[in-house]
Amino acid sequence: MRQETRHQTGTVTGVRFEHVRDALGIGTGRPRLSWTTLTEAGDWRQVAYEVELTAEDSGLPVTTVKVDSADSVLVPWPFEPLPARARGTVRVRVTGSDGEFSAWSDPAVAEVGLLAAEDWSAVFVTPEWDEDPQADQPSPMLRREFDVQGPVRSARLYATALGVYEAEINGSRVGDDVLAPGWTAYDKRLRYQTFDVTALLRPGRNAIGATLADGWFRGRLGFDGKTRAVYGDRLALLAQLEVVYEDGTTERVTTDGSWCAATGPIISSSIYDGEAYDSRLERSGWSEPGYDESGWRGVHTIERDLDTLVAPDGPPVRRTEEIAPVSVTTTPSGRTVLDFGQNVVGRLRLTVSGESGTVITLRHAEVLEDGELCTRPLRHAAATDTYTLRGVGTEVFEARFTFHGFRYAEIAGDSDDFDPPTVRAVVLRSDLERTGTFECSDPLVNQLHDNVVRSMRGNFLDIPTDCPQRDERLGWTGDIQVFALTASFLYDSAGFLTSWLADLAAEQGENGGVPFVVPKVVAGAETPTAAWGDAATLVPWALYERYADTGILATQYHSMRGWVDHVASLAGDNHLWDSGFQFGDWLDPTAPAGRPEAAATPGELVATAYFARSTEVLARTAELLGRTEDAERYRALADEVRAAFRREYVTASGRMMSDAPTAYALALCFDLLDTDEQRAHAGTRLAQLVRANGHKIATGFVGTPLICDALTRTGHTDTAYRLLLQQECPSWLYPITMGATTIWERWDSMLPDGTVNPSGMTSFNHYALGAVADWLHRTVAGLAPAEPGYRRLRVEPRPGGGLTHARAGLRTPYGQAEVSWSLVEGELTVETLVPPNTTAEILLPGAEEVTVVSGRHSWTVLFAGDEVELKPLSVDMSVDDLLAREDAARVFKEVLIAHVPEAADFIDSGSGGPTGMTVRVIAGMLPSGEKFLADLEERFAELDGRV
């Protein structure tokens, strides 16, 4: 093995507080600190760090603390806690093993928000008029004026709403948040936002205002088409403007009974149904001083527990991109449809002019059917925006309090000057930072990965939703449970998921039960279900693995333990969770129509497997947190559950009583088998099942994220690649061949003839089945964590599937890590970038494992590949050997169906085949066996080029 080493240079950079990018209004006075160090020195290791704090406006001296430690990720705050509203500037420098200090980092500023109910003097206010919360209502606008007494040093607006809101000061929009304050378990946790509004104030008279809308608080939620006002009947605003003058004096302007309210141009606004905007009703200058308030009405105050107010843990929803249409077409019915070339989440912005009262209607859908907008998958969601022109000059419209999932938009309405190609799709999402990338030599796999990224982006809109388009858009716990590792690679998801986990814990029942949607807004959501409820344990563990965050484990520990204890009570003394409803291996393609939970792998097997997994994770968490007694107790319980699983579901040889791929994938990936022999046998049987099914998918939400890992761990990487690269339905690449730009909910959301699956549950933007991307990162490219937070990397690429190169890059908590490989004429060249203060385990094909230090490294090794040698085609070959060749397996099935038409149903069921037999033996069982063999021999000869 030849090795070359290169290095790069740098200094301390990226000082951060907790998991937030903008530390304005953080929710703790003791924020943990992180930083990265770039250096050209090989094997650079930190041995100490020094943190300097300048507490602004405190009159206190600069404080410096030195700590002898190699840690640089989420290190404890080394000073006294900062009080509410305090602002501190931090610089960091580090010492390497050579004893030399680095230069000081650039200053990083954190400002604490309001930490307790006593910090608030504002009260919630709501318009005084009565409304019907079960019907769409106009959006209220609230305002008041105030005086600024002199030069302003700083001004902060702390605000939130019951509903969603946008604030304005002196005619200017405050901040760029969209759909603030976002969606939380409002009755238990309500986020507030902190805005720096210093530049918006001016001496003398000023005005502040806000527009409210139903959002998730009072709008329609769930999939029955009827549920409204889940959290309350009245919209309300809470705002506290705090002004600090140059002379040090302060002043507050707060929501109270002095505000006034009116309605405006937003006639209705619904997350599901869209927004109706009548520009003739706009109130010009309403958020500026001197506005005529005649005709406006008063407000009432609302009592609300301010202890439920919390600062954000992650970034807000923002406009992140604008996309132009790739085509404008006229449908067979004469309608104008724009195609944006990709499935996006957001809304449209259009520029138009025309007569007053002209209505422009915007309808949205993910796909076309028969050339027309296909809205059937939206179910009860209208997904329609309307704009009524005021008839003065050029007008620009973009909805404000809704979002849609769409690739296509239909625009209707007469106007004097409207050019459809000028319309833009405005993309909305939680503004997470991209951290991970992947690319390989197969363009279809690259498109698959792009689709995973796009689906995550569209569904990470304040909470991790299942889908962004229909009357659902809920925080399904099972979806994010299987996708958390993938999410944590692609984007910095730590703060985002920390916030959602706080809602999960808040919504947890007293018995420890976890709802299957969080926030809990669906009747019956408290039903305990495996894989879904296990988000309570496995999502925090994913954040620990990828970000080295023991704090999230400590915060969620009560929730994690509550869930495991609840499942233990359901399982009883035999430790088998075999009662009650389960989603199971949801949407297994072999499940009968209308029964997506009726998978080939029984729900009780899935439930007990997850019981074992969550209990093991809880035991390891307890050990990390120093809870020794709990660690011993739950480790023993995990052993008992694994033993019960084996007794009930596994034969002595390692064959699963449920002979289905998901059963084997769970047993192998959750370490439920007892011996190496059992694991080897299970892996071999799993590979047989995959081959027997023509390397097409036969797993659902639970099995799909695990199956490639299960195959790889047991020496069947070649089978995993063939499963990955399959293009027939059901497969990961089938949607790509059908033009998909996001991950589908169903493997056949669109049927091969181009029609949309008739099920009432058909989304074209569902990230869960894209969890295979984590395998692409770790196994295809070969970049994985060997220790939490990538303190130690595992570089172990597994080339296969005919790929000639692959690469992955990740901004780890310690800095940029990269792995790339290329395969040329039997030589495999692997290049890595190992971040400073870390090491990497390198295991390449045919080479000894080595450990390397930080810096750039390169190796070249001989690579023969692990492709299975294909046997010559013959009717005397075994079915196993036959199925190893996709072309031969396809011919075999075609000829079999021609002779025995009823075999089609069996083949389509994905039930596998009669492995262990030869083709000639099978022919002997058929009524026309000799003719079958003759026809098959002829087709085999064509494949081999013998005719």
mmCIF file with all atom_site columns, N, CA and C in Angstrom, residues 345 411 430:
data_model
loop_
_atom_site.group_PDB
_atom_site.id
_atom_site.type_symbol
_atom_site.label_atom_id
_atom_site.label_alt_id
_atom_site.label_comp_id
_atom_site.label_asym_id
_atom_site.label_entity_id
_atom_site.label_seq_id
_atom_site.pdbx_PDB_ins_code
_atom_site.Cartn_x
_atom_site.Cartn_y
_atom_site.Cartn_z
_atom_site.occupancy
_atom_site.B_iso_or_equiv
_atom_site.pdbx_formal_charge
_atom_site.auth_seq_id
_atom_site.auth_comp_id
_atom_site.auth_asym_id
_atom_site.auth_atom_id
_atom_site.pdbx_PDB_model_num
ATOM 1 N N  . VAL A 1 345 ? -40.935 23.351 -1.984  1.00 0.00 ? 345 VAL A N  1
ATOM 2 C CA . VAL A 1 345 ? -41.858 23.741 -0.923  1.00 0.00 ? 345 VAL A CA 1
ATOM 3 C C  . VAL A 1 345 ? -41.729 25.248 -0.747  1.00 0.00 ? 345 VAL A C  1
ATOM 4 N N  . ILE A 1 411 ? -52.010 28.941 -13.318 1.00 0.00 ? 411 ILE A N  1
ATOM 5 C CA . ILE A 1 411 ? -52.339 30.347 -13.109 1.00 0.00 ? 411 ILE A CA 1
ATOM 6 C C  . ILE A 1 411 ? -53.514 30.717 -13.995 1.00 0.00 ? 411 ILE A C  1
ATOM 7 N N  . SER A 1 430 ? -36.663 25.641 7.055   1.00 0.00 ? 430 SER A N  1
ATOM 8 C CA . SER A 1 430 ? -35.829 26.033 8.187   1.00 0.00 ? 430 SER A CA 1
ATOM 9 C C  . SER A 1 430 ? -34.415 26.249 7.663   1.00 0.00 ? 430 SER A C  1
#
